[in-house]
Short mmCIF file of C-alpha atoms and ligand atoms in Angstrom, two decimals:
data_model
loop_
_atom_site.label_atom_id
_atom_site.label_comp_id
_atom_site.label_asym_id
_atom_site.label_seq_id
_atom_site.Cartn_x
_atom_site.Cartn_y
_atom_site.Cartn_z
CA MET F 1 25.12 3.06 -22.93
CA PHE F 2 27.68 4.08 -20.40
CA ASN F 3 26.57 7.42 -19.64
CA LYS F 4 30.07 9.38 -19.25
CA VAL F 5 28.62 12.89 -19.15
CA LEU F 6 26.69 11.96 -16.13
CA TYR F 7 29.65 9.91 -14.62
CA ILE F 8 32.16 13.09 -15.02
CA LYS F 9 29.41 15.41 -13.65
CA TYR F 10 28.80 13.24 -10.43
CA HIS F 11 32.21 12.73 -9.87
CA THR F 12 33.07 16.48 -10.02
CA THR F 13 30.17 17.56 -7.91
CA ALA F 14 30.90 14.61 -5.45
CA LEU F 15 34.60 15.64 -4.99
CA LYS F 16 33.59 19.32 -4.44
CA LEU F 17 31.21 18.13 -1.90
CA GLY F 18 33.72 15.78 -0.09
CA ILE F 19 31.39 12.65 -0.67
CA THR F 20 33.52 9.37 -1.20
CA ALA F 21 31.89 8.73 -4.45
CA PHE F 22 32.04 5.38 -6.46
CA LYS F 23 32.21 2.71 -3.77
CA THR F 24 30.04 0.24 -6.11
CA ILE F 25 30.03 -3.18 -7.39
CA PRO F 26 32.32 -4.85 -9.98
CA PHE F 27 30.41 -4.59 -13.55
CA LYS F 28 28.00 -7.46 -14.34
CA SER F 29 27.46 -9.06 -17.54
CA GLU F 30 24.58 -11.48 -17.12
CA LYS F 31 22.51 -13.88 -18.70
CA SER F 32 18.91 -14.97 -18.07
CA PHE F 33 17.92 -18.40 -16.65
CA ILE F 34 15.71 -20.72 -18.88
CA ASN F 35 15.37 -24.56 -18.52
CA GLY F 36 18.23 -24.59 -15.77
CA GLN F 37 20.46 -22.84 -18.46
CA TRP F 38 22.07 -19.41 -18.53
CA VAL F 39 21.11 -17.99 -21.80
CA SER F 40 21.38 -14.93 -23.84
CA ALA F 41 18.42 -13.37 -25.99
CA GLN F 42 17.63 -14.97 -29.01
CA SER F 43 17.99 -11.80 -30.79
CA GLY F 44 21.45 -11.37 -29.01
CA LYS F 45 20.38 -7.86 -27.88
CA ASN F 46 21.18 -6.74 -24.42
CA LEU F 47 19.65 -4.21 -21.74
CA ASP F 48 21.91 -1.89 -20.07
CA VAL F 49 21.39 -1.26 -16.10
CA PHE F 50 22.13 2.10 -14.56
CA ASN F 51 22.73 3.13 -11.11
CA PRO F 52 20.13 5.71 -10.45
CA ALA F 53 22.40 7.53 -8.04
CA THR F 54 25.43 8.13 -10.12
CA GLY F 55 24.29 7.36 -13.79
CA THR F 56 26.78 4.78 -14.19
CA LEU F 57 26.58 1.65 -16.02
CA VAL F 58 26.62 -1.45 -13.58
CA GLY F 59 25.82 -4.20 -15.77
CA THR F 60 23.95 -5.72 -18.74
CA VAL F 61 21.18 -8.61 -19.04
CA PRO F 62 19.66 -10.26 -22.01
CA ASP F 63 16.95 -8.04 -23.64
CA MET F 64 14.64 -11.10 -24.10
CA ASN F 65 11.43 -10.97 -26.34
CA THR F 66 8.56 -13.15 -27.25
CA ALA F 67 10.78 -15.75 -28.55
CA ASP F 68 12.60 -16.24 -25.38
CA THR F 69 9.38 -16.15 -23.54
CA GLN F 70 7.87 -19.10 -25.61
CA ILE F 71 10.87 -20.87 -24.59
CA ALA F 72 10.59 -20.19 -21.07
CA ILE F 73 6.85 -21.07 -21.21
CA ASP F 74 7.30 -24.32 -22.80
CA SER F 75 10.21 -25.21 -20.16
CA ALA F 76 7.85 -24.44 -17.23
CA SER F 77 5.12 -26.33 -18.85
CA LYS F 78 7.35 -29.64 -19.35
CA ALA F 79 8.66 -29.09 -15.74
CA PHE F 80 5.33 -28.86 -14.01
CA GLU F 81 4.54 -32.42 -15.39
CA THR F 82 7.06 -33.76 -12.77
CA TRP F 83 7.12 -30.80 -10.25
CA LYS F 84 3.35 -31.21 -9.31
CA ASN F 85 4.14 -34.82 -8.50
CA THR F 86 7.01 -33.97 -6.17
CA THR F 87 6.18 -34.24 -2.46
CA ALA F 88 5.50 -31.42 -0.07
CA LYS F 89 8.59 -32.62 2.01
CA GLU F 90 10.84 -32.26 -1.40
CA ARG F 91 9.58 -28.92 -2.34
CA SER F 92 10.11 -27.68 1.23
CA GLN F 93 13.50 -28.95 1.19
CA ILE F 94 14.58 -26.97 -1.74
CA LEU F 95 12.86 -23.76 -0.96
CA ARG F 96 14.77 -23.85 2.61
CA ARG F 97 18.21 -24.49 0.66
CA TRP F 98 17.26 -21.40 -1.48
CA TYR F 99 16.32 -19.44 1.52
CA SER F 100 19.79 -20.44 3.02
CA LEU F 101 21.77 -19.85 0.16
CA MET F 102 20.39 -16.32 -0.04
CA LEU F 103 20.96 -15.68 3.59
CA GLU F 104 24.71 -16.79 2.92
CA ASN F 105 24.70 -14.19 -0.09
CA GLN F 106 22.86 -11.39 1.57
CA ASN F 107 25.67 -8.75 1.38
CA THR F 108 26.29 -9.59 -2.27
CA ILE F 109 22.70 -9.47 -3.19
CA ALA F 110 22.11 -6.36 -1.30
CA GLU F 111 25.09 -4.54 -2.71
CA ILE F 112 23.67 -5.29 -6.34
CA MET F 113 20.22 -4.10 -5.33
CA THR F 114 21.70 -0.63 -3.90
CA ALA F 115 23.77 -0.19 -7.38
CA GLU F 116 20.70 -0.82 -9.28
CA SER F 117 17.90 0.73 -7.14
CA GLY F 118 19.63 3.39 -5.49
CA LYS F 119 18.34 2.54 -2.10
CA SER F 120 20.68 2.59 0.96
CA LEU F 121 22.76 -0.39 1.53
CA GLN F 122 20.88 -0.62 5.02
CA GLU F 123 17.40 -0.68 3.16
CA SER F 124 18.84 -3.37 0.63
CA ASN F 125 20.12 -5.62 3.43
CA GLY F 126 16.40 -5.19 5.05
CA GLU F 127 14.62 -6.12 1.89
CA VAL F 128 16.87 -9.34 1.53
CA ILE F 129 16.04 -10.36 4.85
CA TYR F 130 12.44 -9.42 4.36
CA GLY F 131 11.98 -11.16 0.76
CA ASN F 132 13.88 -14.33 2.24
CA SER F 133 11.19 -14.57 5.14
CA PHE F 134 8.69 -15.49 2.59
CA VAL F 135 10.85 -18.34 1.10
CA GLU F 136 11.42 -19.38 4.79
CA TRP F 137 7.47 -19.29 5.59
CA PHE F 138 6.57 -21.17 2.39
CA SER F 139 9.17 -23.60 2.98
CA GLU F 140 7.72 -24.49 6.16
CA LEU F 141 3.80 -24.12 4.90
CA ALA F 142 4.47 -26.32 1.92
CA ARG F 143 3.94 -29.25 4.45
CA GLN F 144 0.87 -27.73 6.07
CA VAL F 145 -1.46 -27.45 3.19
CA ARG F 146 -4.08 -29.97 3.83
CA GLY F 147 -7.27 -31.39 2.27
CA GLU F 148 -10.71 -31.84 3.97
CA VAL F 149 -13.40 -34.61 4.30
CA ILE F 150 -16.74 -33.29 4.33
CA PRO F 151 -19.36 -35.07 6.02
CA SER F 152 -21.80 -36.12 3.43
CA SER F 153 -25.79 -36.22 3.91
CA ASP F 154 -25.62 -39.28 1.83
CA ARG F 155 -24.48 -42.50 3.86
CA SER F 156 -23.04 -44.08 0.90
CA LYS F 157 -20.82 -41.07 -0.07
CA LYS F 158 -17.71 -39.50 0.85
CA ILE F 159 -16.91 -35.88 0.09
CA LEU F 160 -12.82 -35.05 -0.44
CA ILE F 161 -11.24 -31.77 -1.07
CA HIS F 162 -7.70 -31.46 -2.16
CA HIS F 163 -5.67 -28.28 -2.94
CA GLN F 164 -3.82 -28.85 -6.41
CA PRO F 165 -1.37 -26.62 -8.12
CA ILE F 166 -2.76 -24.52 -11.00
CA GLY F 167 0.26 -25.15 -13.46
CA VAL F 168 2.61 -22.54 -15.01
CA VAL F 169 2.41 -19.06 -13.60
CA GLY F 170 3.98 -16.04 -15.13
CA LEU F 171 5.35 -13.44 -12.28
CA ILE F 172 5.52 -9.85 -13.35
CA THR F 173 7.42 -7.71 -10.93
CA PRO F 174 8.49 -4.10 -10.33
CA TRP F 175 11.74 -2.33 -9.52
CA ASN F 176 10.95 -0.85 -6.44
CA PHE F 177 11.56 -4.27 -4.19
CA PRO F 178 13.53 -6.15 -6.73
CA HIS F 179 14.09 -8.95 -4.50
CA ALA F 180 11.07 -9.33 -2.17
CA MET F 181 8.40 -8.95 -5.00
CA ILE F 182 10.21 -12.14 -6.47
CA THR F 183 10.35 -14.12 -3.59
CA ARG F 184 6.90 -13.50 -2.34
CA LYS F 185 5.42 -14.77 -5.39
CA ALA F 186 7.53 -17.43 -6.66
CA SER F 187 8.00 -19.00 -3.02
CA ALA F 188 4.16 -19.46 -2.70
CA ALA F 189 3.84 -20.84 -6.44
CA LEU F 190 6.98 -23.29 -6.03
CA SER F 191 5.62 -24.47 -2.69
CA VAL F 192 2.42 -25.91 -3.74
CA GLY F 193 3.88 -27.33 -7.06
CA CYS F 194 3.39 -24.49 -9.77
CA THR F 195 6.41 -23.87 -11.84
CA VAL F 196 7.19 -19.98 -12.81
CA VAL F 197 8.33 -17.67 -15.21
CA VAL F 198 9.61 -14.39 -13.73
CA LYS F 199 9.72 -11.17 -15.72
CA PRO F 200 11.59 -8.51 -13.29
CA GLY F 201 11.49 -4.84 -13.54
CA GLU F 202 13.57 -3.51 -16.34
CA ASP F 203 15.39 -1.06 -13.90
CA THR F 204 16.53 -3.85 -11.52
CA PRO F 205 17.21 -7.19 -13.26
CA LEU F 206 20.47 -7.97 -11.62
CA THR F 207 18.98 -8.53 -8.34
CA ALA F 208 16.65 -11.27 -9.93
CA VAL F 209 19.75 -12.88 -11.52
CA GLU F 210 21.10 -13.06 -8.07
CA ILE F 211 18.10 -14.77 -6.71
CA MET F 212 18.26 -17.09 -9.75
CA LYS F 213 21.82 -18.18 -9.08
CA CYS F 214 20.83 -19.19 -5.62
CA ALA F 215 17.56 -20.96 -6.93
CA GLU F 216 19.87 -22.91 -9.50
CA LYS F 217 22.34 -24.09 -6.25
CA ALA F 218 19.29 -25.05 -4.26
CA GLY F 219 18.56 -27.49 -6.94
CA PHE F 220 15.19 -26.45 -8.47
CA PRO F 221 14.86 -29.00 -11.44
CA PRO F 222 15.42 -27.29 -14.97
CA GLY F 223 12.25 -25.05 -16.12
CA VAL F 224 10.72 -25.06 -12.68
CA ILE F 225 12.18 -21.45 -12.22
CA ASN F 226 12.75 -19.22 -15.24
CA LEU F 227 14.00 -15.61 -15.48
CA LEU F 228 12.97 -13.46 -18.68
CA THR F 229 14.95 -10.02 -18.57
CA SER F 230 13.69 -7.53 -20.77
CA SER F 231 13.86 -3.77 -21.77
CA ARG F 232 10.64 -1.88 -21.63
CA GLU F 233 10.10 -2.04 -25.33
CA ASN F 234 9.59 -5.80 -25.28
CA THR F 235 7.44 -5.85 -21.97
CA ALA F 236 4.11 -5.41 -23.21
CA GLU F 237 4.54 -8.13 -25.75
CA ILE F 238 5.97 -10.59 -23.23
CA GLY F 239 3.09 -9.87 -20.99
CA ARG F 240 0.52 -10.33 -23.76
CA LEU F 241 2.03 -13.85 -24.41
CA LEU F 242 2.27 -14.63 -20.79
CA CYS F 243 -1.62 -13.70 -20.32
CA LYS F 244 -2.78 -15.42 -23.62
CA SER F 245 -0.67 -18.49 -23.79
CA PRO F 246 -3.01 -21.62 -23.08
CA LEU F 247 0.37 -23.42 -21.27
CA VAL F 248 0.03 -20.62 -18.52
CA ALA F 249 -2.51 -21.18 -16.06
CA GLY F 250 -2.10 -17.82 -14.04
CA ILE F 251 -0.32 -14.42 -13.74
CA SER F 252 0.55 -12.56 -10.57
CA PHE F 253 1.36 -8.93 -11.07
CA THR F 254 2.69 -6.26 -8.73
CA GLY F 255 2.83 -2.67 -10.22
CA SER F 256 0.89 0.25 -11.34
CA THR F 257 -3.12 0.19 -11.62
CA THR F 258 -2.70 1.20 -15.33
CA VAL F 259 -0.89 -1.89 -16.25
CA GLY F 260 -2.64 -4.13 -14.04
CA LYS F 261 -5.91 -3.20 -15.61
CA ILE F 262 -4.18 -4.23 -19.05
CA LEU F 263 -3.32 -7.61 -17.84
CA TYR F 264 -6.68 -8.21 -16.10
CA SER F 265 -8.25 -7.73 -19.55
CA GLN F 266 -5.67 -9.87 -21.38
CA CYS F 267 -6.51 -12.70 -18.98
CA ALA F 268 -10.27 -12.48 -19.41
CA PRO F 269 -10.44 -14.41 -22.65
CA GLY F 270 -8.79 -17.61 -21.17
CA ILE F 271 -10.66 -16.80 -17.51
CA LYS F 272 -6.93 -16.96 -16.36
CA ARG F 273 -6.29 -16.80 -12.65
CA ILE F 274 -4.56 -13.40 -11.70
CA GLY F 275 -3.22 -11.92 -8.48
CA LEU F 276 -2.72 -8.09 -8.70
CA GLU F 277 -0.88 -5.94 -6.42
CA LEU F 278 -1.43 -2.48 -7.54
CA GLY F 279 -1.23 1.04 -6.29
CA GLY F 280 -2.54 2.73 -3.24
CA ASN F 281 -2.95 6.20 -1.80
CA ALA F 282 -2.53 5.31 1.85
CA SER F 283 -3.86 7.82 4.43
CA PHE F 284 -1.82 8.41 7.43
CA ILE F 285 -4.08 9.95 10.38
CA VAL F 286 -3.10 11.34 13.32
CA TYR F 287 -5.88 11.66 16.16
CA LYS F 288 -5.48 13.89 19.07
CA SER F 289 -5.11 11.38 21.55
CA ALA F 290 -2.07 9.97 19.63
CA ASN F 291 1.59 9.90 21.11
CA LEU F 292 2.84 12.39 18.82
CA ASP F 293 6.61 11.23 18.90
CA LYS F 294 5.44 7.91 18.01
CA ALA F 295 3.54 9.20 15.23
CA VAL F 296 6.25 11.29 13.77
CA GLU F 297 8.58 8.08 14.02
CA GLY F 298 5.65 6.06 12.18
CA ALA F 299 5.32 8.89 9.49
CA LEU F 300 8.86 8.99 8.78
CA THR F 301 9.21 5.18 8.31
CA SER F 302 5.79 4.75 6.37
CA LYS F 303 6.77 7.81 4.12
CA PHE F 304 10.59 7.62 3.36
CA ARG F 305 11.36 3.93 2.72
CA ASN F 306 12.81 3.47 -0.50
CA CYS F 307 12.65 7.31 -1.32
CA GLY F 308 8.77 7.15 -0.92
CA GLN F 309 8.68 4.42 -3.68
CA THR F 310 6.37 1.93 -2.34
CA CYS F 311 2.82 1.09 -2.70
CA VAL F 312 2.24 1.05 0.91
CA ALA F 313 3.89 4.60 1.48
CA SER F 314 1.77 7.07 3.25
CA ASN F 315 0.59 9.48 0.81
CA ARG F 316 -1.76 11.87 2.65
CA PHE F 317 -1.32 12.74 6.01
CA LEU F 318 -4.49 13.72 8.16
CA ILE F 319 -3.91 15.66 11.21
CA GLN F 320 -6.53 16.50 13.61
CA ALA F 321 -6.77 20.38 14.05
CA ASP F 322 -6.05 20.27 17.89
CA ILE F 323 -2.67 18.79 17.51
CA PHE F 324 -1.87 20.00 13.98
CA ASP F 325 0.85 22.53 14.60
CA ALA F 326 2.40 20.50 17.53
CA PHE F 327 2.96 17.51 15.05
CA VAL F 328 3.72 19.59 12.15
CA ASP F 329 6.65 21.13 14.22
CA LYS F 330 8.03 17.93 15.42
CA LEU F 331 7.64 16.51 11.94
CA VAL F 332 9.45 19.11 9.92
CA ALA F 333 12.42 19.15 12.40
CA LYS F 334 13.16 15.60 11.78
CA VAL F 335 12.43 15.85 8.02
CA LYS F 336 15.10 18.52 7.62
CA ASN F 337 17.71 16.12 9.31
CA LEU F 338 17.08 13.22 6.93
CA LYS F 339 20.60 12.31 5.12
CA ILE F 340 19.97 12.15 1.67
CA GLY F 341 22.84 10.56 -0.69
CA ASN F 342 24.30 7.56 -2.51
CA GLY F 343 23.04 4.47 -0.94
CA PHE F 344 26.46 3.22 -0.46
CA ASP F 345 27.44 6.11 1.66
CA GLU F 346 27.13 5.51 5.51
CA GLY F 347 24.23 6.91 7.11
CA THR F 348 22.16 7.66 4.02
CA GLN F 349 18.57 7.42 4.65
CA ILE F 350 17.06 8.96 1.12
CA GLY F 351 18.37 7.59 -2.08
CA PRO F 352 17.55 8.81 -5.64
CA LEU F 353 14.57 8.33 -7.43
CA ILE F 354 14.65 5.51 -9.80
CA ASN F 355 14.60 6.99 -13.21
CA GLU F 356 13.75 10.27 -15.00
CA ALA F 357 10.06 9.52 -15.23
CA GLN F 358 9.82 9.12 -11.43
CA LEU F 359 11.87 12.62 -10.85
CA HIS F 360 9.31 14.39 -13.44
CA LYS F 361 6.05 12.82 -11.82
CA VAL F 362 7.32 13.99 -8.46
CA SER F 363 8.46 17.36 -9.54
CA ASN F 364 5.28 17.92 -11.39
CA PHE F 365 3.07 17.06 -8.55
CA VAL F 366 4.76 19.32 -6.40
CA GLU F 367 4.83 22.29 -8.67
CA ASP F 368 1.03 21.56 -9.46
CA ALA F 369 0.45 21.75 -5.47
CA VAL F 370 2.38 24.98 -5.20
CA SER F 371 0.49 26.49 -8.07
CA LYS F 372 -2.79 25.82 -6.51
CA GLY F 373 -1.66 27.27 -2.99
CA ALA F 374 0.40 24.64 -1.21
CA LYS F 375 2.88 25.66 1.09
CA VAL F 376 6.37 24.44 1.32
CA LEU F 377 7.36 23.67 4.70
CA VAL F 378 10.90 21.64 3.71
CA GLY F 379 12.26 20.76 0.46
CA GLY F 380 10.30 21.23 -2.63
CA LYS F 381 12.70 20.97 -5.27
CA PRO F 382 15.22 18.52 -6.96
CA ALA F 383 18.39 17.94 -5.21
CA SER F 384 20.61 17.98 -8.35
CA HIS F 385 23.54 19.13 -6.49
CA ILE F 386 23.86 15.59 -5.26
CA GLY F 387 22.86 13.90 -8.52
CA LYS F 388 20.30 14.08 -11.59
CA LEU F 389 17.66 11.90 -9.96
CA PHE F 390 17.79 13.07 -6.28
CA TYR F 391 14.63 14.90 -4.89
CA GLU F 392 14.56 16.61 -1.49
CA PRO F 393 12.42 15.37 1.25
CA THR F 394 9.25 17.40 1.27
CA VAL F 395 6.72 18.53 3.51
CA LEU F 396 3.44 20.40 1.95
CA SER F 397 0.87 22.20 3.87
CA ASN F 398 -2.60 24.13 2.78
CA ILE F 399 -3.43 20.71 0.66
CA THR F 400 -6.47 21.18 -1.38
CA SER F 401 -8.53 18.16 -3.16
CA ASN F 402 -7.99 19.65 -6.46
CA MET F 403 -4.21 19.01 -6.20
CA LEU F 404 -2.55 15.94 -7.68
CA VAL F 405 -0.88 14.95 -4.51
CA TYR F 406 -4.29 14.90 -3.10
CA SER F 407 -6.09 12.56 -5.26
CA GLU F 408 -2.95 10.42 -6.51
CA GLU F 409 -0.20 8.37 -5.33
CA VAL F 410 3.26 10.61 -5.64
CA PHE F 411 5.59 7.68 -5.15
CA GLY F 412 8.24 10.10 -3.97
CA PRO F 413 9.53 11.77 -0.84
CA VAL F 414 6.48 14.40 -0.38
CA ILE F 415 4.64 14.57 2.66
CA SER F 416 1.04 16.56 1.99
CA LEU F 417 -0.71 17.83 5.32
CA ILE F 418 -4.44 18.05 5.43
CA HIS F 419 -6.19 19.01 8.52
CA PHE F 420 -9.54 17.64 9.79
CA ASN F 421 -11.98 18.31 12.91
CA THR F 422 -13.87 14.87 13.32
CA GLU F 423 -13.28 11.39 13.17
CA GLU F 424 -16.18 11.19 10.58
CA GLU F 425 -14.54 13.79 8.59
CA SER F 426 -11.12 11.81 8.38
CA LEU F 427 -12.79 8.64 7.27
CA HIS F 428 -14.39 10.61 4.63
CA ILE F 429 -11.35 11.86 3.31
CA ALA F 430 -9.34 8.58 3.77
CA ASN F 431 -12.29 6.82 2.01
CA SER F 432 -13.01 8.93 -0.73
CA ASN F 433 -10.60 7.05 -2.85
CA ASP F 434 -11.21 4.16 -5.99
CA VAL F 435 -8.01 2.72 -4.39
CA GLY F 436 -7.78 0.77 -0.86
CA LEU F 437 -4.40 -0.76 -0.40
CA ALA F 438 -3.35 0.35 3.03
CA SER F 439 -3.90 2.79 5.76
CA TYR F 440 -2.21 4.07 8.98
CA PHE F 441 -3.63 5.80 12.13
CA TYR F 442 -2.32 6.82 15.43
CA SER F 443 -4.76 7.03 18.55
CA GLU F 444 -4.55 6.09 21.94
CA ASP F 445 -8.34 5.94 22.35
CA ILE F 446 -9.15 2.08 22.52
CA SER F 447 -12.87 2.66 21.21
CA GLN F 448 -11.66 4.58 18.52
CA VAL F 449 -8.77 2.27 17.48
CA PHE F 450 -11.63 -0.44 16.76
CA ARG F 451 -14.16 1.99 15.12
CA VAL F 452 -11.44 3.34 12.67
CA SER F 453 -9.90 0.11 11.64
CA HIS F 454 -13.21 -1.30 11.03
CA ASN F 455 -14.36 1.43 8.75
CA LEU F 456 -11.28 2.24 6.71
CA GLU F 457 -11.78 0.84 3.28
CA VAL F 458 -8.37 -0.68 2.87
CA GLY F 459 -6.90 -4.28 2.82
CA MET F 460 -4.45 -3.51 5.40
CA VAL F 461 -4.41 -1.12 8.62
CA GLY F 462 -1.48 0.06 10.58
CA VAL F 463 -2.47 1.24 14.13
CA ASN F 464 0.24 2.92 16.04
CA VAL F 465 2.73 1.64 13.44
CA GLY F 466 4.22 2.62 10.17
CA LEU F 467 5.30 -0.74 8.84
CA ILE F 468 3.08 -3.57 8.57
CA SER F 469 4.38 -6.05 5.99
CA ALA F 470 5.38 -9.40 7.07
CA ALA F 471 5.40 -13.02 5.78
CA GLU F 472 2.93 -14.26 8.30
CA ALA F 473 0.44 -11.34 7.24
CA PRO F 474 -1.96 -11.26 4.24
CA PHE F 475 -0.58 -8.24 1.94
CA GLY F 476 -3.20 -7.15 -0.62
CA GLY F 477 -5.71 -4.43 -1.28
CA ILE F 478 -9.54 -3.93 -2.20
CA LYS F 479 -11.15 -1.42 -4.78
CA GLN F 480 -8.78 -0.82 -7.71
CA SER F 481 -5.71 -1.90 -5.58
CA GLY F 482 -5.83 -5.37 -6.44
CA LEU F 483 -7.01 -8.98 -6.17
CA GLY F 484 -5.65 -11.66 -3.80
CA ARG F 485 -3.51 -11.71 -0.99
CA GLU F 486 0.28 -12.56 -0.84
CA GLY F 487 2.03 -14.01 2.26
CA SER F 488 0.45 -15.83 5.06
CA HIS F 489 -1.34 -19.02 4.93
CA LEU F 490 -3.79 -17.41 2.17
CA GLY F 491 -1.00 -16.90 0.06
CA ILE F 492 -1.24 -20.05 -1.77
CA GLU F 493 -4.72 -19.55 -2.80
CA ASP F 494 -3.71 -17.70 -6.12
CA TYR F 495 -1.63 -20.70 -7.06
CA THR F 496 -4.15 -23.59 -6.14
CA TYR F 497 -7.43 -24.90 -7.29
CA ILE F 498 -9.88 -26.89 -5.20
CA LYS F 499 -10.42 -30.55 -6.24
CA TYR F 500 -13.60 -31.95 -5.12
CA THR F 501 -13.80 -35.90 -5.16
CA CYS F 502 -16.89 -37.57 -4.67
CA LEU F 503 -16.46 -41.40 -3.60
CA GLY F 504 -20.09 -43.04 -4.21
CA ASN F 505 -21.67 -46.52 -3.67
CA LEU F 506 -19.56 -47.22 -0.59
P1 LIG L 1 6.24 1.31 -12.93
O1 LIG L 1 5.54 2.55 -13.60
O2 LIG L 1 6.28 1.49 -11.36
O3 LIG L 1 7.51 0.83 -13.44
P2 LIG L 1 4.69 -0.70 -14.00
O4 LIG L 1 3.30 -1.07 -13.90
O5 LIG L 1 4.64 0.00 -15.26
O6 LIG L 1 5.19 0.03 -12.75
O7 LIG L 1 5.71 -2.01 -14.10
C1 LIG L 1 5.67 -2.83 -13.41
C2 LIG L 1 5.96 -4.29 -14.14
O8 LIG L 1 5.25 -4.34 -15.07
C3 LIG L 1 7.55 -4.07 -14.60
O9 LIG L 1 8.15 -5.45 -14.74
C4 LIG L 1 7.16 -3.61 -16.16
O10 LIG L 1 8.40 -4.22 -17.01
C5 LIG L 1 5.89 -4.44 -16.38
N1 LIG L 1 5.16 -3.99 -17.32
C6 LIG L 1 5.09 -2.61 -17.76
N2 LIG L 1 4.05 -2.64 -18.80
C7 LIG L 1 3.60 -3.91 -19.01
C8 LIG L 1 2.80 -4.50 -19.84
N3 LIG L 1 1.81 -3.51 -20.77
N4 LIG L 1 2.36 -5.79 -19.78
C9 LIG L 1 3.10 -6.53 -18.82
N5 LIG L 1 3.98 -5.90 -18.19
C10 LIG L 1 4.28 -4.66 -18.16
#
């Protein structure tokens, strides 16, 4: 429902503060995309989409349920019969057209993303470029997927290996990267001949609709790529059907560890393929040899992108005692100057949190830390004067292991500072975790660089850099951070199986 109260409240506050409010997109009344058609939900129900910066209604999409999901699965299954037999060149060309169309429509997609996710327009543009780079990458890789001939020990036999597409894949994606999480999965699956049913995050379905508009124009045959938009209420049932349907060969999910575990167990009875990109608790370690200015720059990039709402965001900042004060002084000075506001406003660096659940989580984590002795160096409270879902960029020190910010992913704009004395101690803290997605560290000591990157128990390490994701690189974690890798040449493995053919009596 259109939230008039919030609208008026925000507008009044914005005027008082002299903010140019409500630069926004025209209202979007959209449909989902199944079997090449733009369709409403069978139930006729819709889901409203709000701008988290202002509380205003930005659009509606169909609120689909299992009846619609079954239709999407059936369409994808039928389409697989022909899509799997297309040539790699044909798939590559359609993917390339999809890429070009999203490039042409970058500004429109980015504006819609800012309106529904709150991230700054600059970040939204960056995400479209990033998300698109996967489509470009897999359009190029499609034609490089090769088989093998393995020398046989038996003269009369030949051993051949082919990669074949697994079939229909259910792609369940989150709100924090509304474009890139869809393109990263879908382009890999489509490039090898799988067909897909995409279920985007309920907070950000409008970006997914734009992606589908470009896919339709790119010429994917009906049923090859399908979109199911749905409310949170219908999501669990949709997920269960995707996991249980015998017509679905695999699931790829990005989201919370809790939901990842549910999907993993739901896939078990069918021994389904599953790729999981789950939560992390990334350490950001600064050793005494580090270049502190570069480390501060990296800290800001790895923490505050998307208001700290990324699974690879640094969570715990471990700073060697010798340089603790010097690093903290530089960091605090920069954090104080971060510009928080509406993503459409020029120069905004920090947008709102996505929804009330996130705001409560971040507030609770900070309150928990402060009640246990943490010291607030900057921020430490909601920025309600800007909007209901804004939280001040925050730096906390005096962190101890009994605090939530220590053991769990905060998913918000909060830096927790911990000091350590030895390299061994830093590794012990960083590795005392049941998750292992990414870690970052800064050091100018080359031996330490090799030692620490080898010993960190994570799937991805950033050395002297705060931003590591790229289409060419394998993204993924270990421990409870997930299964499988996305992007790179390894990104097709979730979507292909290996067929061994033995030619005998030659
Ligand atoms: P977040 O808490 O950040 O929203 P979630 O893991 O809850 O992360 O959500 C990520 C995606 O998983 C979203 O598309 C959401 O709708 C979907 N989802 C949530 N619960 C389930 C479930 N039980 N089964 C399938 N998908 C789910």
